[in-house]
PDB file of C-alpha atoms in Angstrom:
ATOM      1  CA  MET A 213     -11.122 -14.255  -7.709  1.00 83.00           C
ATOM      2  CA  LYS A 214     -11.161 -10.520  -8.381  1.00 86.00           C
ATOM      3  CA  PHE A 215      -9.958 -10.056 -11.962  1.00 92.00           C
ATOM      4  CA  LEU A 216      -9.504  -6.432 -12.952  1.00 94.00           C
ATOM      5  CA  ILE A 217      -8.708  -5.251 -16.483  1.00 95.00           C
ATOM      6  CA  ILE A 218      -7.148  -1.781 -16.578  1.00 96.00           C
ATOM      7  CA  THR A 219      -7.061   0.212 -19.780  1.00 95.00           C
ATOM      8  CA  GLY A 220      -7.405   3.797 -20.938  1.00 94.00           C
ATOM      9  CA  LEU A 221      -5.572   6.683 -22.526  1.00 95.00           C
ATOM     10  CA  SER A 222      -1.787   6.674 -22.670  1.00 93.00           C
ATOM     11  CA  GLY A 223      -0.511   9.028 -19.973  1.00 93.00           C
ATOM     12  CA  ALA A 224      -3.679   8.796 -17.886  1.00 94.00           C
ATOM     13  CA  GLY A 225      -1.978   7.070 -14.934  1.00 93.00           C
ATOM     14  CA  LYS A 226      -2.129   3.312 -15.483  1.00 94.00           C
ATOM     15  CA  SER A 227       1.339   2.793 -13.962  1.00 93.00           C
ATOM     16  CA  GLY A 228       0.286   4.670 -10.826  1.00 93.00           C
ATOM     17  CA  VAL A 229      -2.816   2.500 -10.543  1.00 95.00           C
ATOM     18  CA  ILE A 230      -0.800  -0.703 -10.886  1.00 95.00           C
ATOM     19  CA  ASN A 231       1.594   0.439  -8.144  1.00 93.00           C
ATOM     20  CA  ALA A 232      -1.330   1.250  -5.839  1.00 91.00           C
ATOM     21  CA  LEU A 233      -2.989  -2.116  -6.505  1.00 93.00           C
ATOM     22  CA  GLU A 234       0.246  -3.988  -5.786  1.00 92.00           C
ATOM     23  CA  ASP A 235       0.465  -2.192  -2.449  1.00 87.00           C
ATOM     24  CA  ILE A 236      -2.967  -3.527  -1.450  1.00 86.00           C
ATOM     25  CA  GLY A 237      -2.278  -7.117  -2.430  1.00 87.00           C
ATOM     26  CA  PHE A 238      -3.159  -7.432  -6.115  1.00 92.00           C
ATOM     27  CA  TYR A 239      -0.988  -9.543  -8.404  1.00 93.00           C
ATOM     28  CA  CYS A 240      -0.363  -7.219 -11.344  1.00 95.00           C
ATOM     29  CA  ILE A 241       0.785  -7.651 -14.937  1.00 93.00           C
ATOM     30  CA  ASP A 242       1.449  -4.692 -17.233  1.00 93.00           C
ATOM     31  CA  ASN A 243       1.042  -4.538 -21.023  1.00 91.00           C
ATOM     32  CA  ILE A 244      -0.464  -7.946 -21.765  1.00 92.00           C
ATOM     33  CA  PRO A 245      -2.045  -8.508 -25.210  1.00 90.00           C
ATOM     34  CA  PRO A 246      -5.792  -9.266 -25.069  1.00 89.00           C
ATOM     35  CA  GLN A 247      -5.318 -12.673 -26.718  1.00 89.00           C
ATOM     36  CA  LEU A 248      -3.209 -13.837 -23.750  1.00 90.00           C
ATOM     37  CA  ILE A 249      -5.649 -12.672 -21.064  1.00 91.00           C
ATOM     38  CA  PRO A 250      -7.865 -15.845 -21.061  1.00 90.00           C
ATOM     39  CA  THR A 251      -4.800 -18.092 -20.753  1.00 90.00           C
ATOM     40  CA  PHE A 252      -3.402 -15.966 -17.946  1.00 91.00           C
ATOM     41  CA  ALA A 253      -6.796 -15.970 -16.189  1.00 91.00           C
ATOM     42  CA  ASP A 254      -6.871 -19.794 -16.315  1.00 90.00           C
ATOM     43  CA  ILE A 255      -3.398 -19.943 -14.758  1.00 90.00           C
ATOM     44  CA  CYS A 256      -4.498 -17.604 -11.967  1.00 89.00           C
ATOM     45  CA  LEU A 257      -7.632 -19.664 -11.262  1.00 87.00           C
ATOM     46  CA  GLN A 258      -5.525 -22.806 -10.834  1.00 88.00           C
ATOM     47  CA  ALA A 259      -2.883 -21.156  -8.658  1.00 85.00           C
ATOM     48  CA  LYS A 260      -3.124 -20.905  -4.891  1.00 81.00           C
ATOM     49  CA  GLY A 261      -3.492 -17.484  -3.325  1.00 78.00           C
ATOM     50  CA  MET A 262      -4.259 -15.633  -6.564  1.00 85.00           C
ATOM     51  CA  ASP A 263      -7.475 -14.085  -5.305  1.00 87.00           C
ATOM     52  CA  LYS A 264      -6.851 -10.530  -6.563  1.00 91.00           C
ATOM     53  CA  VAL A 265      -5.432 -10.020 -10.047  1.00 94.00           C
ATOM     54  CA  ALA A 266      -5.066  -6.882 -12.146  1.00 95.00           C
ATOM     55  CA  ILE A 267      -3.769  -6.627 -15.707  1.00 95.00           C
ATOM     56  CA  VAL A 268      -3.072  -3.631 -17.917  1.00 95.00           C
ATOM     57  CA  THR A 269      -3.817  -3.905 -21.601  1.00 93.00           C
ATOM     58  CA  ASP A 270      -3.724  -0.885 -23.876  1.00 91.00           C
ATOM     59  CA  ILE A 271      -2.765   0.557 -27.222  1.00 91.00           C
ATOM     60  CA  ARG A 272       0.873  -0.440 -26.731  1.00 89.00           C
ATOM     61  CA  GLY A 273      -0.220  -3.888 -27.925  1.00 82.00           C
ATOM     62  CA  GLY A 274      -0.587  -2.514 -31.454  1.00 81.00           C
ATOM     63  CA  GLU A 275      -2.759  -4.609 -33.738  1.00 77.00           C
ATOM     64  CA  LEU A 276      -3.189  -7.206 -30.992  1.00 74.00           C
ATOM     65  CA  PHE A 277      -5.128  -4.664 -28.916  1.00 81.00           C
ATOM     66  CA  SER A 278      -7.950  -4.550 -31.468  1.00 77.00           C
ATOM     67  CA  ASP A 279      -9.277  -7.860 -30.105  1.00 80.00           C
ATOM     68  CA  LEU A 280      -9.966  -6.535 -26.587  1.00 86.00           C
ATOM     69  CA  ASP A 281     -13.747  -6.306 -27.034  1.00 84.00           C
ATOM     70  CA  GLY A 282     -13.929  -9.926 -28.138  1.00 86.00           C
ATOM     71  CA  THR A 283     -11.688 -11.034 -25.282  1.00 88.00           C
ATOM     72  CA  ILE A 284     -13.878  -9.292 -22.710  1.00 87.00           C
ATOM     73  CA  GLU A 285     -17.019 -10.952 -24.067  1.00 86.00           C
ATOM     74  CA  SER A 286     -15.284 -14.332 -24.083  1.00 86.00           C
ATOM     75  CA  LEU A 287     -14.169 -13.922 -20.466  1.00 86.00           C
ATOM     76  CA  LYS A 288     -17.643 -12.919 -19.327  1.00 83.00           C
ATOM     77  CA  SER A 289     -19.276 -15.841 -21.122  1.00 84.00           C
ATOM     78  CA  SER A 290     -16.830 -18.220 -19.418  1.00 82.00           C
ATOM     79  CA  GLY A 291     -18.238 -17.237 -16.043  1.00 79.00           C
ATOM     80  CA  LEU A 292     -15.171 -15.363 -14.832  1.00 83.00           C
ATOM     81  CA  GLU A 293     -16.177 -12.333 -12.796  1.00 83.00           C
ATOM     82  CA  ILE A 294     -14.231  -9.463 -14.315  1.00 89.00           C
ATOM     83  CA  SER A 295     -14.248  -5.696 -13.878  1.00 90.00           C
ATOM     84  CA  ILE A 296     -12.899  -3.010 -16.172  1.00 92.00           C
ATOM     85  CA  LEU A 297     -11.229   0.172 -14.981  1.00 94.00           C
ATOM     86  CA  PHE A 298     -10.897   2.909 -17.579  1.00 94.00           C
ATOM     87  CA  LEU A 299      -8.487   5.806 -17.039  1.00 94.00           C
ATOM     88  CA  ASP A 300      -8.934   9.084 -18.835  1.00 93.00           C
ATOM     89  CA  ALA A 301      -7.699  12.669 -18.746  1.00 92.00           C
ATOM     90  CA  ALA A 302      -8.255  15.866 -20.671  1.00 91.00           C
ATOM     91  CA  ASP A 303      -6.384  16.211 -23.964  1.00 93.00           C
ATOM     92  CA  GLU A 304      -4.287  19.138 -22.787  1.00 93.00           C
ATOM     93  CA  VAL A 305      -3.267  17.219 -19.650  1.00 92.00           C
ATOM     94  CA  LEU A 306      -2.216  14.138 -21.609  1.00 93.00           C
ATOM     95  CA  ILE A 307      -0.212  16.249 -24.054  1.00 92.00           C
ATOM     96  CA  LYS A 308       1.469  18.129 -21.204  1.00 92.00           C
ATOM     97  CA  ARG A 309       2.424  14.880 -19.476  1.00 91.00           C
ATOM     98  CA  TYR A 310       3.970  13.502 -22.647  1.00 90.00           C
ATOM     99  CA  LYS A 311       5.920  16.676 -23.235  1.00 86.00           C
ATOM    100  CA  GLU A 312       7.223  16.620 -19.668  1.00 88.00           C
ATOM    101  CA  THR A 313       8.380  12.993 -19.870  1.00 82.00           C
ATOM    102  CA  ARG A 314       9.598  13.369 -23.482  1.00 78.00           C
ATOM    103  CA  ARG A 315       8.331   9.892 -24.228  1.00 83.00           C
ATOM    104  CA  LYS A 316       6.941   8.942 -27.612  1.00 88.00           C
ATOM    105  CA  HIS A 317       3.228   8.194 -27.820  1.00 91.00           C
ATOM    106  CA  PRO A 318       2.451   4.595 -28.936  1.00 90.00           C
ATOM    107  CA  LEU A 319       0.560   6.009 -31.923  1.00 92.00           C
ATOM    108  CA  ASP A 320       3.254   8.525 -32.810  1.00 90.00           C
ATOM    109  CA  GLU A 321       4.054   6.980 -36.189  1.00 91.00           C
ATOM    110  CA  ARG A 322       0.420   6.485 -37.189  1.00 91.00           C
ATOM    111  CA  SER A 323      -0.317  10.117 -36.303  1.00 92.00           C
ATOM    112  CA  HIS A 324       2.808  11.328 -38.171  1.00 93.00           C
ATOM    113  CA  GLY A 325       4.309  12.787 -34.992  1.00 90.00           C
ATOM    114  CA  SER A 326       1.238  14.783 -33.956  1.00 93.00           C
ATOM    115  CA  LEU A 327       0.524  14.372 -30.245  1.00 92.00           C
ATOM    116  CA  GLN A 328      -2.992  15.738 -30.602  1.00 94.00           C
ATOM    117  CA  GLY A 329      -3.591  13.438 -33.533  1.00 95.00           C
ATOM    118  CA  ALA A 330      -2.353  10.464 -31.499  1.00 93.00           C
ATOM    119  CA  VAL A 331      -4.659  11.317 -28.584  1.00 94.00           C
ATOM    120  CA  ASP A 332      -7.636  11.727 -30.923  1.00 95.00           C
ATOM    121  CA  MET A 333      -6.881   8.408 -32.600  1.00 93.00           C
ATOM    122  CA  GLU A 334      -6.508   6.624 -29.284  1.00 94.00           C
ATOM    123  CA  ARG A 335      -9.816   8.010 -28.005  1.00 94.00           C
ATOM    124  CA  GLU A 336     -11.552   6.632 -31.069  1.00 92.00           C
ATOM    125  CA  LEU A 337      -9.948   3.208 -30.692  1.00 91.00           C
ATOM    126  CA  LEU A 338     -10.911   3.035 -26.999  1.00 91.00           C
ATOM    127  CA  SER A 339     -14.457   4.354 -27.288  1.00 91.00           C
ATOM    128  CA  SER A 340     -16.159   0.927 -27.211  1.00 89.00           C
ATOM    129  CA  VAL A 341     -14.242  -0.411 -24.195  1.00 89.00           C
ATOM    130  CA  ARG A 342     -14.821   2.844 -22.353  1.00 89.00           C
ATOM    131  CA  ASP A 343     -18.564   2.228 -22.680  1.00 88.00           C
ATOM    132  CA  LYS A 344     -18.105  -1.224 -21.113  1.00 87.00           C
ATOM    133  CA  ALA A 345     -16.076   0.034 -18.115  1.00 89.00           C
ATOM    134  CA  ASP A 346     -17.282  -0.696 -14.591  1.00 88.00           C
ATOM    135  CA  TYR A 347     -15.055   2.034 -13.142  1.00 90.00           C
ATOM    136  CA  TYR A 348     -14.017   5.319 -14.714  1.00 90.00           C
ATOM    137  CA  ILE A 349     -11.395   7.696 -13.328  1.00 92.00           C
ATOM    138  CA  ASP A 350     -10.544  11.053 -14.871  1.00 90.00           C
ATOM    139  CA  THR A 351      -7.047  11.851 -13.588  1.00 92.00           C
ATOM    140  CA  SER A 352      -6.800  15.360 -15.059  1.00 89.00           C
ATOM    141  CA  ASP A 353      -6.563  17.045 -11.656  1.00 84.00           C
ATOM    142  CA  PHE A 354      -5.115  14.121  -9.726  1.00 86.00           C
ATOM    143  CA  SER A 355      -1.852  14.011  -7.852  1.00 85.00           C
ATOM    144  CA  LEU A 356      -0.206  10.608  -7.481  1.00 85.00           C
ATOM    145  CA  GLY A 357      -1.348  10.535  -3.854  1.00 83.00           C
ATOM    146  CA  LEU A 358      -4.963  11.272  -4.755  1.00 81.00           C
ATOM    147  CA  LEU A 359      -4.911   8.606  -7.474  1.00 88.00           C
ATOM    148  CA  LYS A 360      -3.671   6.043  -4.965  1.00 86.00           C
ATOM    149  CA  GLU A 361      -6.295   7.119  -2.433  1.00 81.00           C
ATOM    150  CA  THR A 362      -9.013   6.710  -5.081  1.00 84.00           C
ATOM    151  CA  VAL A 363      -7.806   3.233  -6.059  1.00 88.00           C
ATOM    152  CA  ILE A 364      -7.724   2.161  -2.414  1.00 83.00           C
ATOM    153  CA  SER A 365     -11.256   3.427  -1.823  1.00 78.00           C
ATOM    154  CA  LEU A 366     -12.516   1.509  -4.872  1.00 83.00           C
ATOM    155  CA  PHE A 367     -10.744  -1.816  -4.464  1.00 85.00           C
ATOM    156  CA  LEU A 368      -9.977  -2.292  -0.776  1.00 80.00           C
ATOM    157  CA  GLU A 369     -12.805  -3.229   1.553  1.00 70.00           C
ATOM    158  CA  ASN A 370     -10.980  -1.799   4.547  1.00 67.00           C
ATOM    159  CA  PRO A 371      -8.880   1.234   3.467  1.00 61.00           C
ATOM    160  CA  GLY A 372      -6.912   0.924   6.699  1.00 61.00           C
ATOM    161  CA  ASN A 373      -5.361  -2.240   5.267  1.00 65.00           C
ATOM    162  CA  SER A 374      -3.516  -0.230   2.622  1.00 67.00           C
ATOM    163  CA  MET A 375      -0.733   0.474   5.124  1.00 80.00           C
ATOM    164  CA  VAL A 376       1.286  -1.946   7.223  1.00 83.00           C
ATOM    165  CA  VAL A 377       2.253  -0.610  10.636  1.00 92.00           C
ATOM    166  CA  LYS A 378       5.446  -2.232  11.846  1.00 91.00           C
ATOM    167  CA  ILE A 379       6.000  -1.994  15.589  1.00 95.00           C
ATOM    168  CA  MET A 380       9.479  -2.726  16.844  1.00 94.00           C
ATOM    169  CA  SER A 381      11.529  -2.571  20.026  1.00 96.00           C
ATOM    170  CA  PHE A 382      15.261  -1.985  20.210  1.00 95.00           C
ATOM    171  CA  GLY A 383      18.054  -1.150  22.605  1.00 96.00           C
ATOM    172  CA  PHE A 384      19.880   2.154  22.245  1.00 96.00           C
ATOM    173  CA  LYS A 385      23.080   0.458  23.418  1.00 95.00           C
ATOM    174  CA  TYR A 386      23.037  -1.473  20.119  1.00 93.00           C
ATOM    175  CA  GLY A 387      22.251   1.586  18.009  1.00 90.00           C
ATOM    176  CA  SER A 388      19.020   3.330  17.102  1.00 88.00           C
ATOM    177  CA  SER A 389      16.654   1.956  14.452  1.00 84.00           C
ATOM    178  CA  ARG A 390      17.548   3.276  11.007  1.00 80.00           C
ATOM    179  CA  GLU A 391      14.302   2.121   9.406  1.00 79.00           C
ATOM    180  CA  ALA A 392      11.979   3.823  11.894  1.00 89.00           C
ATOM    181  CA  ASP A 393       9.645   6.636  10.892  1.00 91.00           C
ATOM    182  CA  LEU A 394       8.760   7.313  14.509  1.00 96.00           C
ATOM    183  CA  VAL A 395      11.107   6.675  17.454  1.00 97.00           C
ATOM    184  CA  PHE A 396       9.829   6.725  21.032  1.00 97.00           C
ATOM    185  CA  ASP A 397      12.426   6.715  23.808  1.00 98.00           C
ATOM    186  CA  VAL A 398      11.059   5.037  26.954  1.00 98.00           C
ATOM    187  CA  ARG A 399      14.307   5.203  28.946  1.00 97.00           C
ATOM    188  CA  CYS A 400      12.614   7.890  31.058  1.00 97.00           C
ATOM    189  CA  LEU A 401      10.668   5.149  32.870  1.00 98.00           C
ATOM    190  CA  PRO A 402      11.765   2.955  35.800  1.00 97.00           C
ATOM    191  CA  ASN A 403      13.980   0.129  34.540  1.00 97.00           C
ATOM    192  CA  PRO A 404      13.067  -3.503  35.446  1.00 97.00           C
ATOM    193  CA  PHE A 405      16.688  -4.454  34.833  1.00 96.00           C
ATOM    194  CA  TRP A 406      17.562  -3.107  38.280  1.00 96.00           C
ATOM    195  CA  VAL A 407      14.975  -5.356  39.934  1.00 96.00           C
ATOM    196  CA  GLU A 408      16.794  -8.624  40.631  1.00 95.00           C
ATOM    197  CA  GLU A 409      13.816 -10.913  40.101  1.00 96.00           C
ATOM    198  CA  LEU A 410      12.951  -9.201  36.777  1.00 96.00           C
ATOM    199  CA  LYS A 411      16.297  -8.565  35.085  1.00 94.00           C
ATOM    200  CA  ARG A 412      16.432 -11.995  33.409  1.00 95.00           C
ATOM    201  CA  HIS A 413      12.854 -11.744  32.125  1.00 97.00           C
ATOM    202  CA  THR A 414      11.596  -9.690  29.157  1.00 97.00           C
ATOM    203  CA  GLY A 415       8.732  -7.405  28.285  1.00 97.00           C
ATOM    204  CA  LEU A 416       6.950 -10.378  26.713  1.00 97.00           C
ATOM    205  CA  GLU A 417       6.253 -11.689  30.211  1.00 97.00           C
ATOM    206  CA  ASP A 418       3.500 -10.498  32.512  1.00 97.00           C
ATOM    207  CA  CYS A 419       5.832  -9.881  35.433  1.00 97.00           C
ATOM    208  CA  VAL A 420       7.822  -7.264  33.495  1.00 97.00           C
ATOM    209  CA  ARG A 421       4.785  -5.686  31.817  1.00 97.00           C
ATOM    210  CA  ASP A 422       2.987  -5.416  35.155  1.00 97.00           C
ATOM    211  CA  TYR A 423       6.026  -3.706  36.658  1.00 98.00           C
ATOM    212  CA  VAL A 424       6.465  -1.267  33.756  1.00 98.00           C
ATOM    213  CA  PHE A 425       2.813  -0.205  33.768  1.00 98.00           C
ATOM    214  CA  SER A 426       2.491  -0.077  37.542  1.00 97.00           C
ATOM    215  CA  PHE A 427       3.873   3.467  37.447  1.00 98.00           C
ATOM    216  CA  GLU A 428       1.597   6.426  36.820  1.00 97.00           C
ATOM    217  CA  GLN A 429       4.048   8.014  34.363  1.00 98.00           C
ATOM    218  CA  SER A 430       4.036   4.826  32.256  1.00 98.00           C
ATOM    219  CA  LYS A 431       0.239   4.801  32.082  1.00 97.00           C
ATOM    220  CA  GLU A 432       0.178   8.493  31.156  1.00 98.00           C
ATOM    221  CA  LEU A 433       2.865   8.049  28.486  1.00 98.00           C
ATOM    222  CA  LEU A 434       0.984   5.107  26.973  1.00 98.00           C
ATOM    223  CA  LYS A 435      -2.209   7.146  26.751  1.00 98.00           C
ATOM    224  CA  LYS A 436      -0.412  10.048  25.082  1.00 98.00           C
ATOM    225  CA  LEU A 437       1.281   7.707  22.582  1.00 98.00           C
ATOM    226  CA  GLN A 438      -2.049   6.093  21.719  1.00 98.00           C
ATOM    227  CA  ASP A 439      -3.606   9.527  21.158  1.00 98.00           C
ATOM    228  CA  LEU A 440      -0.649  10.573  18.989  1.00 98.00           C
ATOM    229  CA  LEU A 441      -0.845   7.454  16.811  1.00 97.00           C
ATOM    230  CA  ASP A 442      -4.629   7.818  16.490  1.00 96.00           C
ATOM    231  CA  PHE A 443      -3.964  11.301  15.123  1.00 97.00           C
ATOM    232  CA  LEU A 444      -0.986  10.486  12.893  1.00 96.00           C
ATOM    233  CA  ILE A 445      -1.990   7.221  11.226  1.00 94.00           C
ATOM    234  CA  PRO A 446      -5.005   8.603   9.292  1.00 91.00           C
ATOM    235  CA  LEU A 447      -2.744  11.396   8.022  1.00 91.00           C
ATOM    236  CA  TYR A 448      -0.154   8.891   6.798  1.00 89.00           C
ATOM    237  CA  LEU A 449      -2.931   6.855   5.163  1.00 83.00           C
ATOM    238  CA  LYS A 450      -4.238   9.945   3.394  1.00 80.00           C
ATOM    239  CA  GLU A 451      -0.752  10.675   2.048  1.00 77.00           C
ATOM    240  CA  GLY A 452      -0.586   7.167   0.582  1.00 72.00           C
ATOM    241  CA  LYS A 453       2.112   5.760   2.845  1.00 78.00           C
ATOM    242  CA  THR A 454       2.256   1.961   2.567  1.00 75.00           C
ATOM    243  CA  GLN A 455       4.475   1.213   5.581  1.00 81.00           C
ATOM    244  CA  LEU A 456       4.894   3.009   8.874  1.00 90.00           C
ATOM    245  CA  VAL A 457       7.579   1.896  11.322  1.00 91.00           C
ATOM    246  CA  ALA A 458       7.126   2.921  14.946  1.00 96.00           C
ATOM    247  CA  ALA A 459      10.103   1.973  17.110  1.00 96.00           C
ATOM    248  CA  PHE A 460      10.290   1.910  20.907  1.00 97.00           C
ATOM    249  CA  GLY A 461      13.736   2.108  22.435  1.00 97.00           C
ATOM    250  CA  CYS A 462      15.100   1.499  25.909  1.00 97.00           C
ATOM    251  CA  THR A 463      18.636   0.853  27.102  1.00 97.00           C
ATOM    252  CA  GLY A 464      18.962  -2.852  26.310  1.00 96.00           C
ATOM    253  CA  GLY A 465      15.861  -3.536  24.221  1.00 97.00           C
ATOM    254  CA  LYS A 466      14.530  -6.284  26.493  1.00 97.00           C
ATOM    255  CA  HIS A 467      12.171  -4.773  29.054  1.00 98.00           C
ATOM    256  CA  ARG A 468      10.483  -1.357  28.735  1.00 98.00           C
ATOM    257  CA  SER A 469      10.640  -1.055  24.944  1.00 98.00           C
ATOM    258  CA  VAL A 470       9.295  -4.589  24.481  1.00 98.00           C
ATOM    259  CA  ALA A 471       6.439  -3.999  26.911  1.00 98.00           C
ATOM    260  CA  PHE A 472       5.404  -0.774  25.163  1.00 98.00           C
ATOM    261  CA  ALA A 473       5.738  -2.294  21.686  1.00 98.00           C
ATOM    262  CA  GLU A 474       3.511  -5.218  22.652  1.00 98.00           C
ATOM    263  CA  VAL A 475       0.777  -3.011  24.112  1.00 98.00           C
ATOM    264  CA  ILE A 476       0.792  -0.618  21.138  1.00 98.00           C
ATOM    265  CA  TYR A 477       0.781  -3.560  18.708  1.00 97.00           C
ATOM    266  CA  ARG A 478      -2.364  -4.974  20.307  1.00 97.00           C
ATOM    267  CA  TYR A 479      -3.941  -1.521  20.513  1.00 97.00           C
ATOM    268  CA  LEU A 480      -3.521  -0.827  16.781  1.00 96.00           C
ATOM    269  CA  SER A 481      -4.418  -4.383  15.726  1.00 93.00           C
ATOM    270  CA  ASP A 482      -7.689  -4.109  17.650  1.00 93.00           C
ATOM    271  CA  ARG A 483      -8.477  -1.037  15.537  1.00 90.00           C
ATOM    272  CA  GLY A 484      -8.310  -3.075  12.358  1.00 87.00           C
ATOM    273  CA  LEU A 485      -4.854  -2.009  11.169  1.00 88.00           C
ATOM    274  CA  ARG A 486      -2.442  -4.452   9.548  1.00 85.00           C
ATOM    275  CA  CYS A 487       0.366  -4.668  12.090  1.00 90.00           C
ATOM    276  CA  ARG A 488       3.609  -6.567  12.461  1.00 89.00           C
ATOM    277  CA  ILE A 489       5.900  -6.666  15.444  1.00 93.00           C
ATOM    278  CA  ASN A 490       9.608  -7.284  15.827  1.00 91.00           C
ATOM    279  CA  HIS A 491      11.800  -7.206  18.924  1.00 94.00           C
ATOM    280  CA  ARG A 492      15.213  -6.481  17.444  1.00 91.00           C
ATOM    281  CA  ASP A 493      17.436  -6.839  20.480  1.00 94.00           C
ATOM    282  CA  ILE A 494      15.431  -9.024  22.845  1.00 95.00           C
ATOM    283  CA  HIS A 495      17.987 -11.868  22.494  1.00 91.00           C
ATOM    284  CA  ALA A 496      21.093  -9.706  22.142  1.00 86.00           C
TER     285      ALA A 496
END
């Protein structure tokens, strides 16, 4: 089990990290006191499917947070393989972020309302755990997209798995797909519906697929769509998109759109992308 402890300066981006980790399959808990971490780790070890776990523990825990060093040593001595991610940022960046959100720093009262004093105090309290960190990210110049990209590169073996590509077919006669990011209209191609021996079959069957791709324009369109997706998908990944829906539409959603969706689904899956497929109107 991958067990990741996330801590660091308030305002350094821990919430953004948790969101990114959830998108790549981590089970995440925010703001857990150090004393509860061993119990939670035991629960995760006994549960099925809990192979990637991330928890945030930080100064919001008040006096309870002071026991983090001891908790880390206890977890390591128990044989649990843990990693620590420490998030940091420059003082002026942290202060600016707090002023923009108008939120109160967890150490506001102890620092008598001084933001700089609170940041200084928090740095001192976190100095020992920072030295123990396996990963360190300074988010001073990070956008949310860059932070997510960094998290993915650190904690996902195959960065392509950070996005799910959903391939779907539909029939325009039943309405276009409202969830689609990309819509490809294949009604420009010869329609198997008008071939008597094919009209009651679907694009899931070889007879229809062979007919659809027997035409030169179908082969050329498929090649151009593959080239387009090869170009677009890395750009979407770089922007931090977690789901891309590519929809193929024909008149009834049973023949041409299904055939194209199936071929594109296999094409992208063979390239290591996480893909799902859905034929919305194939039984309409």
